[in-house]
Short mmCIF file of C-alpha atoms in Angstrom, two decimals:
data_model
loop_
_atom_site.label_atom_id
_atom_site.label_comp_id
_atom_site.label_asym_id
_atom_site.label_seq_id
_atom_site.Cartn_x
_atom_site.Cartn_y
_atom_site.Cartn_z
CA MET A 100 20.77 53.11 27.62
CA ALA A 101 22.00 56.63 27.19
CA GLN A 102 20.10 58.77 24.93
CA ALA A 103 22.04 59.86 21.77
CA THR A 104 21.98 63.21 20.15
CA ALA A 105 22.52 63.89 16.50
CA LYS A 106 21.59 66.31 13.65
CA ASN A 107 18.82 65.00 11.35
CA ASP A 108 18.34 65.97 7.72
CA ALA A 109 16.12 68.81 8.63
CA GLY A 110 18.81 70.39 10.95
CA GLY A 111 16.84 69.48 14.14
CA THR A 112 18.01 67.27 16.85
CA ALA A 113 17.32 63.53 16.81
CA ARG A 114 17.11 61.76 20.18
CA GLY A 115 15.63 58.48 21.34
CA PRO A 116 16.04 54.80 21.49
CA LEU A 117 16.30 54.48 17.70
CA VAL A 118 19.52 56.55 17.55
CA ARG A 119 22.64 54.99 18.46
CA THR A 120 26.07 56.84 18.95
CA MET A 121 29.28 54.64 18.58
CA PRO A 122 32.20 55.19 20.89
CA TRP A 123 34.07 57.09 18.32
CA GLY A 124 31.36 59.69 17.91
CA GLN A 125 29.35 58.45 14.79
CA ALA A 126 25.64 58.31 15.06
CA VAL A 127 23.25 55.98 13.22
CA ARG A 128 19.60 55.71 13.30
CA TRP A 129 17.72 52.38 13.14
CA GLN A 130 15.30 52.47 10.11
CA LEU A 131 13.29 49.37 10.79
CA PRO A 132 10.16 51.48 11.74
CA VAL A 133 10.34 53.53 8.53
CA LEU A 134 10.70 50.37 6.43
CA MET A 135 7.79 48.77 8.26
CA ALA A 136 5.69 52.01 7.70
CA ASN A 137 6.57 51.93 3.90
CA ALA A 138 5.69 48.41 3.66
CA GLN A 139 2.21 49.06 5.67
CA ILE A 140 3.33 46.82 8.44
CA ARG A 141 1.90 48.34 11.64
CA PHE A 142 2.52 45.82 14.52
CA ALA A 143 5.33 43.83 15.79
CA LYS A 144 3.16 40.65 15.48
CA GLN A 145 2.91 41.07 11.78
CA LEU A 146 6.59 41.40 11.38
CA GLN A 147 7.12 38.29 13.64
CA GLU A 148 4.97 36.27 11.25
CA LEU A 149 6.95 37.59 8.33
CA LEU A 150 10.18 36.50 10.10
CA THR A 151 8.87 33.23 10.95
CA ALA A 152 7.90 32.77 7.20
CA GLN A 153 11.52 33.43 6.44
CA GLY A 154 12.53 30.64 8.85
CA VAL A 155 13.74 32.86 11.65
CA LYS A 156 12.39 31.73 14.97
CA ILE A 157 12.18 34.92 17.28
CA GLY A 158 9.96 35.67 20.25
CA HIS A 159 7.39 38.48 20.18
CA SER A 160 9.23 40.45 22.97
CA ARG A 161 12.44 40.44 20.76
CA VAL A 162 10.57 41.56 17.84
CA HIS A 163 9.01 44.41 19.73
CA GLU A 164 12.44 45.57 20.84
CA LEU A 165 13.70 45.56 17.31
CA VAL A 166 10.77 47.70 16.37
CA THR A 167 10.98 50.15 19.30
CA GLN A 168 14.87 50.57 19.75
CA ALA A 169 18.09 50.24 17.95
CA PRO A 170 19.53 46.88 18.46
CA THR A 171 23.00 46.52 20.23
CA ARG A 172 23.42 43.05 18.69
CA LEU A 173 21.87 41.92 15.52
CA THR A 174 22.41 38.35 14.26
CA VAL A 175 23.18 37.90 10.58
CA GLU A 176 20.07 35.52 10.28
CA VAL A 177 17.85 38.30 11.43
CA GLN A 178 19.49 41.03 9.48
CA PHE A 179 19.12 39.16 6.27
CA ALA A 180 15.67 38.04 6.98
CA LEU A 181 14.72 41.70 7.34
CA CYS A 182 16.51 42.54 4.12
CA ARG A 183 14.45 39.85 2.32
CA ILE A 184 11.27 41.02 3.82
CA PHE A 185 11.70 44.63 3.06
CA ASP A 186 13.72 44.13 -0.27
CA CYS A 187 16.62 46.27 0.95
CA THR A 188 20.32 45.96 1.74
CA PRO A 189 21.88 45.71 5.19
CA SER A 190 22.92 49.34 4.74
CA ASP A 191 19.22 50.36 4.38
CA LEU A 192 18.52 49.24 7.89
CA TRP A 193 20.81 52.12 9.27
CA LEU A 194 20.93 55.79 8.55
CA ASP A 195 24.24 57.38 9.00
CA LEU A 196 23.90 60.59 10.80
CA GLY A 197 27.59 61.37 10.67
CA GLN A 198 29.84 62.63 13.49
CA VAL A 199 28.19 64.29 16.54
CA ALA A 200 29.51 65.94 19.50
CA THR A 201 29.79 63.57 22.42
CA ASP A 202 29.65 64.45 26.02
CA HIS A 203 33.15 63.04 26.43
CA GLU A 204 36.21 62.01 24.39
CA PRO A 205 36.04 58.61 23.00
CA ASP A 206 37.98 56.10 25.09
CA PRO A 207 41.42 55.60 23.48
CA ALA A 208 41.74 52.27 25.22
CA ALA A 209 38.46 51.10 23.31
CA ARG A 210 40.02 52.22 20.10
CA GLN A 211 43.28 50.33 20.79
CA ARG A 212 41.30 47.23 21.71
CA LEU A 213 39.41 47.31 18.40
CA ARG A 214 42.77 47.74 16.55
CA GLY A 215 44.02 44.60 18.41
CA ALA A 216 40.90 42.40 18.03
CA LYS A 217 41.69 39.00 16.67
CA VAL A 218 39.60 38.10 13.43
CA VAL A 219 37.84 34.74 14.00
CA ARG A 220 36.51 32.87 11.15
CA ALA A 221 33.51 30.53 11.33
CA GLY A 222 34.42 27.29 12.90
CA GLU A 223 37.60 28.60 14.59
CA PHE A 224 37.87 28.53 18.27
CA LEU A 225 39.25 31.46 20.30
#
């Protein structure tokens, strides 16, 4: 995974596995470790037990990944379980860092693929 760079609130540079830069140059920071600290949850094992209590079956290694790095994919089931645990909204899970300078121009073909993507509703087949 490529390290992302963005300006944080204090004006410094934020780097690391908790920051994800989108192809169009917007950076976001995964806030789960902050939410865990505010709730005094120190270990992934504790979070796993809370997720299990919410009915989400997830392995310890996957929970550890959620705690230590920004997820590339997040199921709705896990996302809303986290929101119930921390009494927050889905937008509280991510901190918008705004536009950042990228090492390269965003791929115009990727942007075009997004515009042409077919919306699939639950139960439909591709």
